[in-house]
Amino acid sequence: MPEGSFTWTHLEKQHRVVEKKIDWLWLILLLLAAVVLFSINLGGLPLQDGNEATVARVAREIWQAPADSMRWLYPTLGGEPYHQTPPLMQWLIAGAYAVGGVNEWTTRLPSAILTAISVPLLYCLGRELFRQRWAAIYSALIYLTMLPVVRYGRLAMLDGAVAGFLILMMWFVLRSRRDLRYCLGVGISFGLICLTQGIMGVYLGAVVLVFLYWDTPRLLTSYYFWMGIFIGCLPVFCWYGFQVWNYGYPFSIDVNTSLSQIKTISNDSSAAPWYYLLEIGKWTWPWLIFLPQTIRITWDNNNLSWAKLIIVWCGVYLLIISLISWKLPWYIFPIYPSLALALGFQLAEMENVPSSLGYPHAWVTSFAMLAVVASAASIYFSGRTLDNLELQIIFAAVALTMTLAAILAARGDRQFLKILIWGSYISLLLLMKSNYWIWELNTAYSVKPVAAMITKIDPAVKEIYTSFPYHRSSLDFYSDRTIIPASIGELQYYWQYDSQPYFLLNTSTLENLQFKSIRVVDQVGDWQLITKENN
C-alpha cells in the first residue's frame, strides 16, 4: 500500500473516532439535561384526573394482587376488567411501586425516564437523517424545550413512552435501508408502541409504511422487514389472544369510561378537524416563530429523504388523528419529534447564512411581542399574593429571554439561538419546580384532603355517590374507592332505597336535598361525607 494511502486511511479512522467521541459527549449532555428537567419536583403535585390517575390505579391493582392471580396479564380497574390498552406502562409503574412504594414520584418516574431518553434518541435520529451534527443538536434541544413535551412526558401517561419508542423505530427504519438486520429493531419498537397504546400504534405504523412506499419501496417487499414486524408484534398478539381466551370474543373494550374521565382535563373532546393545529399554535412557542420558513424549506426539499420523512410523519399522523371524532391534546404528542427535526434543520441552515444578511423582521417582532406579553404577566402576578411569586419569576425569565433574543436577532447576532434555547430551558425548569406545571389541578377542589376523609370509613364500602358533576379518577385513586357522580334525582333515589348509602356532597346540594336522619361522617371544606343515621 502506498504511504500516502496509508496516511489518509489512518487519518480517516482517527476522524471517525473523534466524531464518535463527540457524539457520545452530546448524548450524555442531552440525557443529563433531560433527566434534570423531567425529574425535578416530579412527585410534588397530586395525580391529574383522567389518564394519569387511571393508569396509576391499574398499576396499583397489579402490584397489590397476589402473585398467582395473573392480574399482570388480566389487569383491572376498580376490580373490573381493564381492556383499554395493553399494560406495558402499568407493568413499569407497578415495578416502581414494588421498589419505592405507592406515591406520585414512583407513579410518574417510568414515563419521565422514557421521555427523557427520547431526547438523546432524537439526536441519534437527527444524525442518521441529516448527517449534520448541528441539525441533530438543534432538533434535540428544541424537542427538549417544547412545553407540551415536558408536561405530558412527566405525567404518568402513555404518550411520552410512545414518542420514545416511535423515535427509536424511525431510527431503525433509516438504518434498515442499509442493513436489513435493523428490520428486527423496527418490529420490536413497533411492538413496544402497541404494547403501550394498543391499536393507536397502527396509526404510527401507517406513517412508516407511507414513508417507505415513497422513499424506499424495496423494503416493503423484503422478507426481513415483515419477519421483523411479525417477531416484534408477537407479544402484542399473545396479550390480545389471552384476553380473547379469558373473556371471550369479542372482549369488551370500555372506551366510554375512559372518555368520561378525560373530559375532566379537556372539555373539547369532540372538536373541529383543525383542533390539533390550534394546539400546535398555542403551545409550541417560541419555536412556532420559525415554522413558516421551516415548512417552506421542507417542502422545497421534498425529493430528499429527511423531508419525505418529516412530511409523511406530520402529514399522515395529523390527518389520521384529525379525522377521529374524539380529540385530546396529548394525542398530538408523536408529532412533536418530527416538528423538532424540521425546525432543527432550519436553524442549522441559518449557521451557514452570513450574519450580515440579518434575520427576518417577523422574527424580531415576534420575540418582542412575546417579551411584552411575558413582562405584562410578570407585573400582573407581582401585585398579587405571595403564592404567585413563582409565576412572577417564571414570566420574568421568559421576558428576559425573549428580550435578549429580540435584541441579538435585530443585530444579526447568531447567539440569539443559544440565548433562546438556554432561556427556554431555564424557564421550563422554573415552571416544573413550581406548583403550577399541572395547572388543571386548580380547576376543581383539592382531591387529597377529601380522599383522606373518605378512607376513614369502612373499607368494605367501595362505591360512594357525589354531587360533583363529573368523575374524578384521581379521587378514586387516593380513596381506593369508586366515586360516582349522580344527579339530584339519582341521589334521592339511592337515599330512599339503599339501606346504607354514602354520599359526598357540597353544602348547597345537601341543603337542597333536605334529607332526614343524616349522619355526617366527616367534613373537609365545603364537602361533607354523609350516610343514614342508624336507628
PDB file of C-alpha atoms in Angstrom, residues 305-519:
ATOM      1  CA  SER A 305     -35.263  11.509   2.493  1.00  0.00           C
ATOM      2  CA  TRP A 306     -35.278  13.819   5.509  1.00  0.00           C
ATOM      3  CA  ALA A 307     -38.001  15.996   4.017  1.00  0.00           C
ATOM      4  CA  LYS A 308     -40.047  12.975   2.954  1.00  0.00           C
ATOM      5  CA  LEU A 309     -39.935  11.571   6.475  1.00  0.00           C
ATOM      6  CA  ILE A 310     -40.991  14.835   8.103  1.00  0.00           C
ATOM      7  CA  ILE A 311     -43.784  15.475   5.574  1.00  0.00           C
ATOM      8  CA  VAL A 312     -45.182  11.969   5.994  1.00  0.00           C
ATOM      9  CA  TRP A 313     -44.659  11.894   9.765  1.00  0.00           C
ATOM     10  CA  CYS A 314     -46.510  15.173  10.317  1.00  0.00           C
ATOM     11  CA  GLY A 315     -48.982  14.937   7.460  1.00  0.00           C
ATOM     12  CA  VAL A 316     -50.207  11.356   7.739  1.00  0.00           C
ATOM     13  CA  TYR A 317     -50.451  11.232  11.516  1.00  0.00           C
ATOM     14  CA  LEU A 318     -52.048  14.687  11.741  1.00  0.00           C
ATOM     15  CA  LEU A 319     -54.614  13.665   9.106  1.00  0.00           C
ATOM     16  CA  ILE A 320     -55.473  10.431  10.928  1.00  0.00           C
ATOM     17  CA  ILE A 321     -55.956  11.949  14.382  1.00  0.00           C
ATOM     18  CA  SER A 322     -57.826  14.943  12.933  1.00  0.00           C
ATOM     19  CA  LEU A 323     -60.395  12.588  11.393  1.00  0.00           C
ATOM     20  CA  ILE A 324     -61.011  10.851  14.737  1.00  0.00           C
ATOM     21  CA  SER A 325     -64.087  12.342  16.416  1.00  0.00           C
ATOM     22  CA  TRP A 326     -62.619  12.337  19.945  1.00  0.00           C
ATOM     23  CA  LYS A 327     -59.776  14.817  20.198  1.00  0.00           C
ATOM     24  CA  LEU A 328     -57.467  15.130  23.166  1.00  0.00           C
ATOM     25  CA  PRO A 329     -54.437  17.428  23.484  1.00  0.00           C
ATOM     26  CA  TRP A 330     -51.923  14.639  24.149  1.00  0.00           C
ATOM     27  CA  TYR A 331     -52.870  12.684  21.017  1.00  0.00           C
ATOM     28  CA  ILE A 332     -50.649  15.073  19.068  1.00  0.00           C
ATOM     29  CA  PHE A 333     -47.554  14.194  21.120  1.00  0.00           C
ATOM     30  CA  PRO A 334     -45.998  11.919  18.404  1.00  0.00           C
ATOM     31  CA  ILE A 335     -45.885  14.884  16.013  1.00  0.00           C
ATOM     32  CA  TYR A 336     -43.561  16.961  18.202  1.00  0.00           C
ATOM     33  CA  PRO A 337     -40.387  14.948  17.393  1.00  0.00           C
ATOM     34  CA  SER A 338     -40.948  15.471  13.665  1.00  0.00           C
ATOM     35  CA  LEU A 339     -41.575  19.189  14.164  1.00  0.00           C
ATOM     36  CA  ALA A 340     -38.366  19.390  16.192  1.00  0.00           C
ATOM     37  CA  LEU A 341     -36.437  17.687  13.386  1.00  0.00           C
ATOM     38  CA  ALA A 342     -37.762  20.118  10.790  1.00  0.00           C
ATOM     39  CA  LEU A 343     -37.085  23.142  12.975  1.00  0.00           C
ATOM     40  CA  GLY A 344     -33.633  21.817  13.878  1.00  0.00           C
ATOM     41  CA  PHE A 345     -32.660  21.557  10.224  1.00  0.00           C
ATOM     42  CA  GLN A 346     -33.924  25.093   9.607  1.00  0.00           C
ATOM     43  CA  LEU A 347     -31.858  26.508  12.489  1.00  0.00           C
ATOM     44  CA  ALA A 348     -28.767  24.583  11.386  1.00  0.00           C
ATOM     45  CA  GLU A 349     -29.117  26.063   7.909  1.00  0.00           C
ATOM     46  CA  MET A 350     -29.047  29.507   9.493  1.00  0.00           C
ATOM     47  CA  GLU A 351     -25.495  28.762  10.682  1.00  0.00           C
ATOM     48  CA  ASN A 352     -24.424  28.884   7.016  1.00  0.00           C
ATOM     49  CA  VAL A 353     -26.117  32.229   6.335  1.00  0.00           C
ATOM     50  CA  PRO A 354     -23.792  35.251   6.647  1.00  0.00           C
ATOM     51  CA  SER A 355     -24.775  37.307   9.698  1.00  0.00           C
ATOM     52  CA  SER A 356     -24.501  40.455   7.627  1.00  0.00           C
ATOM     53  CA  LEU A 357     -27.728  39.497   5.840  1.00  0.00           C
ATOM     54  CA  GLY A 358     -29.618  39.767   9.118  1.00  0.00           C
ATOM     55  CA  TYR A 359     -32.749  37.894  10.145  1.00  0.00           C
ATOM     56  CA  PRO A 360     -36.391  38.382   9.127  1.00  0.00           C
ATOM     57  CA  HIS A 361     -38.103  41.310  10.813  1.00  0.00           C
ATOM     58  CA  ALA A 362     -41.005  38.994  11.637  1.00  0.00           C
ATOM     59  CA  TRP A 363     -38.725  37.063  13.986  1.00  0.00           C
ATOM     60  CA  VAL A 364     -37.590  40.186  15.825  1.00  0.00           C
ATOM     61  CA  THR A 365     -41.172  41.430  16.080  1.00  0.00           C
ATOM     62  CA  SER A 366     -42.397  38.077  17.384  1.00  0.00           C
ATOM     63  CA  PHE A 367     -39.687  37.920  20.048  1.00  0.00           C
ATOM     64  CA  ALA A 368     -40.520  41.482  21.088  1.00  0.00           C
ATOM     65  CA  MET A 369     -44.238  40.691  21.336  1.00  0.00           C
ATOM     66  CA  LEU A 370     -43.548  37.592  23.461  1.00  0.00           C
ATOM     67  CA  ALA A 371     -41.320  39.717  25.697  1.00  0.00           C
ATOM     68  CA  VAL A 372     -44.103  42.277  26.174  1.00  0.00           C
ATOM     69  CA  VAL A 373     -46.715  39.605  26.967  1.00  0.00           C
ATOM     70  CA  ALA A 374     -44.421  37.824  29.442  1.00  0.00           C
ATOM     71  CA  SER A 375     -43.464  41.139  31.094  1.00  0.00           C
ATOM     72  CA  ALA A 376     -47.121  42.077  31.477  1.00  0.00           C
ATOM     73  CA  ALA A 377     -47.864  38.692  33.051  1.00  0.00           C
ATOM     74  CA  SER A 378     -44.932  39.061  35.448  1.00  0.00           C
ATOM     75  CA  ILE A 379     -46.098  42.524  36.502  1.00  0.00           C
ATOM     76  CA  TYR A 380     -49.663  41.280  36.912  1.00  0.00           C
ATOM     77  CA  PHE A 381     -48.657  38.488  39.291  1.00  0.00           C
ATOM     78  CA  SER A 382     -46.258  40.741  41.207  1.00  0.00           C
ATOM     79  CA  GLY A 383     -49.172  42.695  42.636  1.00  0.00           C
ATOM     80  CA  ARG A 384     -50.958  39.628  43.954  1.00  0.00           C
ATOM     81  CA  THR A 385     -50.329  37.186  46.806  1.00  0.00           C
ATOM     82  CA  LEU A 386     -47.005  35.614  47.738  1.00  0.00           C
ATOM     83  CA  ASP A 387     -48.290  32.330  46.308  1.00  0.00           C
ATOM     84  CA  ASN A 388     -47.924  33.874  42.854  1.00  0.00           C
ATOM     85  CA  LEU A 389     -44.251  34.753  43.344  1.00  0.00           C
ATOM     86  CA  GLU A 390     -43.222  31.631  41.404  1.00  0.00           C
ATOM     87  CA  LEU A 391     -45.341  32.702  38.435  1.00  0.00           C
ATOM     88  CA  GLN A 392     -43.820  36.180  38.566  1.00  0.00           C
ATOM     89  CA  ILE A 393     -40.296  34.719  38.391  1.00  0.00           C
ATOM     90  CA  ILE A 394     -41.214  32.299  35.589  1.00  0.00           C
ATOM     91  CA  PHE A 395     -42.702  35.012  33.395  1.00  0.00           C
ATOM     92  CA  ALA A 396     -39.777  37.318  34.190  1.00  0.00           C
ATOM     93  CA  ALA A 397     -37.378  34.624  32.943  1.00  0.00           C
ATOM     94  CA  VAL A 398     -39.414  34.268  29.744  1.00  0.00           C
ATOM     95  CA  ALA A 399     -39.497  38.050  29.273  1.00  0.00           C
ATOM     96  CA  LEU A 400     -35.720  38.348  29.727  1.00  0.00           C
ATOM     97  CA  THR A 401     -35.098  35.504  27.277  1.00  0.00           C
ATOM     98  CA  MET A 402     -37.316  36.987  24.585  1.00  0.00           C
ATOM     99  CA  THR A 403     -35.939  40.489  25.094  1.00  0.00           C
ATOM    100  CA  LEU A 404     -32.332  39.332  24.663  1.00  0.00           C
ATOM    101  CA  ALA A 405     -33.311  37.168  21.673  1.00  0.00           C
ATOM    102  CA  ALA A 406     -35.053  40.121  20.008  1.00  0.00           C
ATOM    103  CA  ILE A 407     -32.058  42.438  20.557  1.00  0.00           C
ATOM    104  CA  LEU A 408     -29.498  39.936  19.269  1.00  0.00           C
ATOM    105  CA  ALA A 409     -31.665  38.911  16.283  1.00  0.00           C
ATOM    106  CA  ALA A 410     -32.119  42.582  15.361  1.00  0.00           C
ATOM    107  CA  ARG A 411     -28.316  42.960  15.351  1.00  0.00           C
ATOM    108  CA  GLY A 412     -27.885  39.846  13.222  1.00  0.00           C
ATOM    109  CA  ASP A 413     -26.067  38.061  16.039  1.00  0.00           C
ATOM    110  CA  ARG A 414     -26.292  34.253  15.820  1.00  0.00           C
ATOM    111  CA  GLN A 415     -26.004  33.987  19.575  1.00  0.00           C
ATOM    112  CA  PHE A 416     -29.725  34.699  19.819  1.00  0.00           C
ATOM    113  CA  LEU A 417     -30.362  30.989  19.188  1.00  0.00           C
ATOM    114  CA  LYS A 418     -28.233  29.974  22.151  1.00  0.00           C
ATOM    115  CA  ILE A 419     -29.994  32.539  24.330  1.00  0.00           C
ATOM    116  CA  LEU A 420     -33.372  31.262  23.125  1.00  0.00           C
ATOM    117  CA  ILE A 421     -32.517  27.642  23.929  1.00  0.00           C
ATOM    118  CA  TRP A 422     -30.941  28.335  27.316  1.00  0.00           C
ATOM    119  CA  GLY A 423     -33.660  30.759  28.339  1.00  0.00           C
ATOM    120  CA  SER A 424     -36.422  28.331  27.307  1.00  0.00           C
ATOM    121  CA  TYR A 425     -34.742  25.538  29.267  1.00  0.00           C
ATOM    122  CA  ILE A 426     -34.347  27.667  32.416  1.00  0.00           C
ATOM    123  CA  SER A 427     -37.939  28.930  32.150  1.00  0.00           C
ATOM    124  CA  LEU A 428     -39.254  25.381  31.862  1.00  0.00           C
ATOM    125  CA  LEU A 429     -37.054  24.305  34.762  1.00  0.00           C
ATOM    126  CA  LEU A 430     -38.566  27.054  36.912  1.00  0.00           C
ATOM    127  CA  LEU A 431     -42.077  26.046  35.843  1.00  0.00           C
ATOM    128  CA  MET A 432     -41.508  22.373  36.660  1.00  0.00           C
ATOM    129  CA  LYS A 433     -40.006  23.341  40.032  1.00  0.00           C
ATOM    130  CA  SER A 434     -43.162  25.317  40.848  1.00  0.00           C
ATOM    131  CA  ASN A 435     -46.643  24.132  41.830  1.00  0.00           C
ATOM    132  CA  TYR A 436     -48.158  25.313  38.548  1.00  0.00           C
ATOM    133  CA  TRP A 437     -46.907  22.816  35.979  1.00  0.00           C
ATOM    134  CA  ILE A 438     -50.184  20.873  36.285  1.00  0.00           C
ATOM    135  CA  TRP A 439     -52.461  23.882  36.140  1.00  0.00           C
ATOM    136  CA  GLU A 440     -55.589  21.725  35.651  1.00  0.00           C
ATOM    137  CA  LEU A 441     -55.453  20.888  39.369  1.00  0.00           C
ATOM    138  CA  ASN A 442     -56.668  24.412  40.127  1.00  0.00           C
ATOM    139  CA  THR A 443     -59.937  23.947  38.215  1.00  0.00           C
ATOM    140  CA  ALA A 444     -61.612  21.837  40.930  1.00  0.00           C
ATOM    141  CA  TYR A 445     -61.385  21.098  44.640  1.00  0.00           C
ATOM    142  CA  SER A 446     -58.239  19.602  46.164  1.00  0.00           C
ATOM    143  CA  VAL A 447     -58.515  15.840  45.987  1.00  0.00           C
ATOM    144  CA  LYS A 448     -56.154  14.542  48.678  1.00  0.00           C
ATOM    145  CA  PRO A 449     -57.906  16.033  51.772  1.00  0.00           C
ATOM    146  CA  VAL A 450     -61.282  14.757  50.527  1.00  0.00           C
ATOM    147  CA  ALA A 451     -59.789  11.334  49.785  1.00  0.00           C
ATOM    148  CA  ALA A 452     -58.248  11.203  53.284  1.00  0.00           C
ATOM    149  CA  MET A 453     -61.720  11.822  54.701  1.00  0.00           C
ATOM    150  CA  ILE A 454     -63.212   9.009  52.618  1.00  0.00           C
ATOM    151  CA  THR A 455     -60.567   6.474  53.666  1.00  0.00           C
ATOM    152  CA  LYS A 456     -61.785   6.731  57.279  1.00  0.00           C
ATOM    153  CA  ILE A 457     -64.976   4.803  56.557  1.00  0.00           C
ATOM    154  CA  ASP A 458     -65.365   1.029  56.376  1.00  0.00           C
ATOM    155  CA  PRO A 459     -63.092  -0.382  53.612  1.00  0.00           C
ATOM    156  CA  ALA A 460     -65.964  -2.640  52.563  1.00  0.00           C
ATOM    157  CA  VAL A 461     -67.753   0.441  51.197  1.00  0.00           C
ATOM    158  CA  LYS A 462     -66.447   0.620  47.649  1.00  0.00           C
ATOM    159  CA  GLU A 463     -68.993   2.925  45.979  1.00  0.00           C
ATOM    160  CA  ILE A 464     -69.797   6.471  47.040  1.00  0.00           C
ATOM    161  CA  TYR A 465     -72.118   8.847  45.193  1.00  0.00           C
ATOM    162  CA  THR A 466     -71.239  12.505  44.799  1.00  0.00           C
ATOM    163  CA  SER A 467     -72.954  15.680  43.663  1.00  0.00           C
ATOM    164  CA  PHE A 468     -69.814  16.770  41.775  1.00  0.00           C
ATOM    165  CA  PRO A 469     -70.776  16.935  38.074  1.00  0.00           C
ATOM    166  CA  TYR A 470     -68.033  14.719  36.606  1.00  0.00           C
ATOM    167  CA  HIS A 471     -65.950  11.701  37.520  1.00  0.00           C
ATOM    168  CA  ARG A 472     -62.544  12.324  39.127  1.00  0.00           C
ATOM    169  CA  SER A 473     -60.254   9.342  38.682  1.00  0.00           C
ATOM    170  CA  SER A 474     -57.671  10.908  40.990  1.00  0.00           C
ATOM    171  CA  LEU A 475     -60.225  10.784  43.841  1.00  0.00           C
ATOM    172  CA  ASP A 476     -60.774   7.097  43.056  1.00  0.00           C
ATOM    173  CA  PHE A 477     -57.019   6.506  43.248  1.00  0.00           C
ATOM    174  CA  TYR A 478     -56.366   8.293  46.530  1.00  0.00           C
ATOM    175  CA  SER A 479     -59.508   6.993  48.267  1.00  0.00           C
ATOM    176  CA  ASP A 480     -59.184   3.487  46.774  1.00  0.00           C
ATOM    177  CA  ARG A 481     -62.899   3.567  46.027  1.00  0.00           C
ATOM    178  CA  THR A 482     -65.179   4.371  43.109  1.00  0.00           C
ATOM    179  CA  ILE A 483     -66.764   7.817  43.470  1.00  0.00           C
ATOM    180  CA  ILE A 484     -69.788   8.018  41.169  1.00  0.00           C
ATOM    181  CA  PRO A 485     -71.307  11.356  40.021  1.00  0.00           C
ATOM    182  CA  ALA A 486     -75.072  11.423  40.422  1.00  0.00           C
ATOM    183  CA  SER A 487     -77.864  13.886  39.698  1.00  0.00           C
ATOM    184  CA  ILE A 488     -80.248  15.237  42.347  1.00  0.00           C
ATOM    185  CA  GLY A 489     -82.884  12.712  41.318  1.00  0.00           C
ATOM    186  CA  GLU A 490     -80.438   9.811  41.480  1.00  0.00           C
ATOM    187  CA  LEU A 491     -79.204  10.885  44.900  1.00  0.00           C
ATOM    188  CA  GLN A 492     -82.766  10.993  46.200  1.00  0.00           C
ATOM    189  CA  TYR A 493     -83.451   7.542  44.771  1.00  0.00           C
ATOM    190  CA  TYR A 494     -80.328   5.968  46.309  1.00  0.00           C
ATOM    191  CA  TRP A 495     -81.049   7.605  49.658  1.00  0.00           C
ATOM    192  CA  GLN A 496     -84.550   6.168  49.709  1.00  0.00           C
ATOM    193  CA  TYR A 497     -83.846   2.632  48.530  1.00  0.00           C
ATOM    194  CA  ASP A 498     -80.276   1.886  49.716  1.00  0.00           C
ATOM    195  CA  SER A 499     -80.009   0.699  53.296  1.00  0.00           C
ATOM    196  CA  GLN A 500     -76.664   2.399  53.965  1.00  0.00           C
ATOM    197  CA  PRO A 501     -75.689   4.802  51.152  1.00  0.00           C
ATOM    198  CA  TYR A 502     -72.652   7.059  51.370  1.00  0.00           C
ATOM    199  CA  PHE A 503     -72.790  10.474  49.711  1.00  0.00           C
ATOM    200  CA  LEU A 504     -70.080  13.080  49.118  1.00  0.00           C
ATOM    201  CA  LEU A 505     -71.978  16.377  48.901  1.00  0.00           C
ATOM    202  CA  ASN A 506     -71.205  20.047  48.947  1.00  0.00           C
ATOM    203  CA  THR A 507     -73.106  22.253  51.361  1.00  0.00           C
ATOM    204  CA  SER A 508     -75.529  23.790  48.857  1.00  0.00           C
ATOM    205  CA  THR A 509     -76.563  20.407  47.441  1.00  0.00           C
ATOM    206  CA  LEU A 510     -77.088  18.970  50.919  1.00  0.00           C
ATOM    207  CA  GLU A 511     -79.371  21.869  51.809  1.00  0.00           C
ATOM    208  CA  ASN A 512     -81.412  21.410  48.631  1.00  0.00           C
ATOM    209  CA  LEU A 513     -81.870  17.683  49.183  1.00  0.00           C
ATOM    210  CA  GLN A 514     -83.245  18.122  52.722  1.00  0.00           C
ATOM    211  CA  PHE A 515     -82.503  14.560  53.772  1.00  0.00           C
ATOM    212  CA  LYS A 516     -83.665  13.297  57.148  1.00  0.00           C
ATOM    213  CA  SER A 517     -81.775  11.126  59.641  1.00  0.00           C
ATOM    214  CA  ILE A 518     -78.372  12.265  58.361  1.00  0.00           C
ATOM    215  CA  ARG A 519     -75.110  11.259  59.967  1.00  0.00           C
TER     216      ARG A 519
END
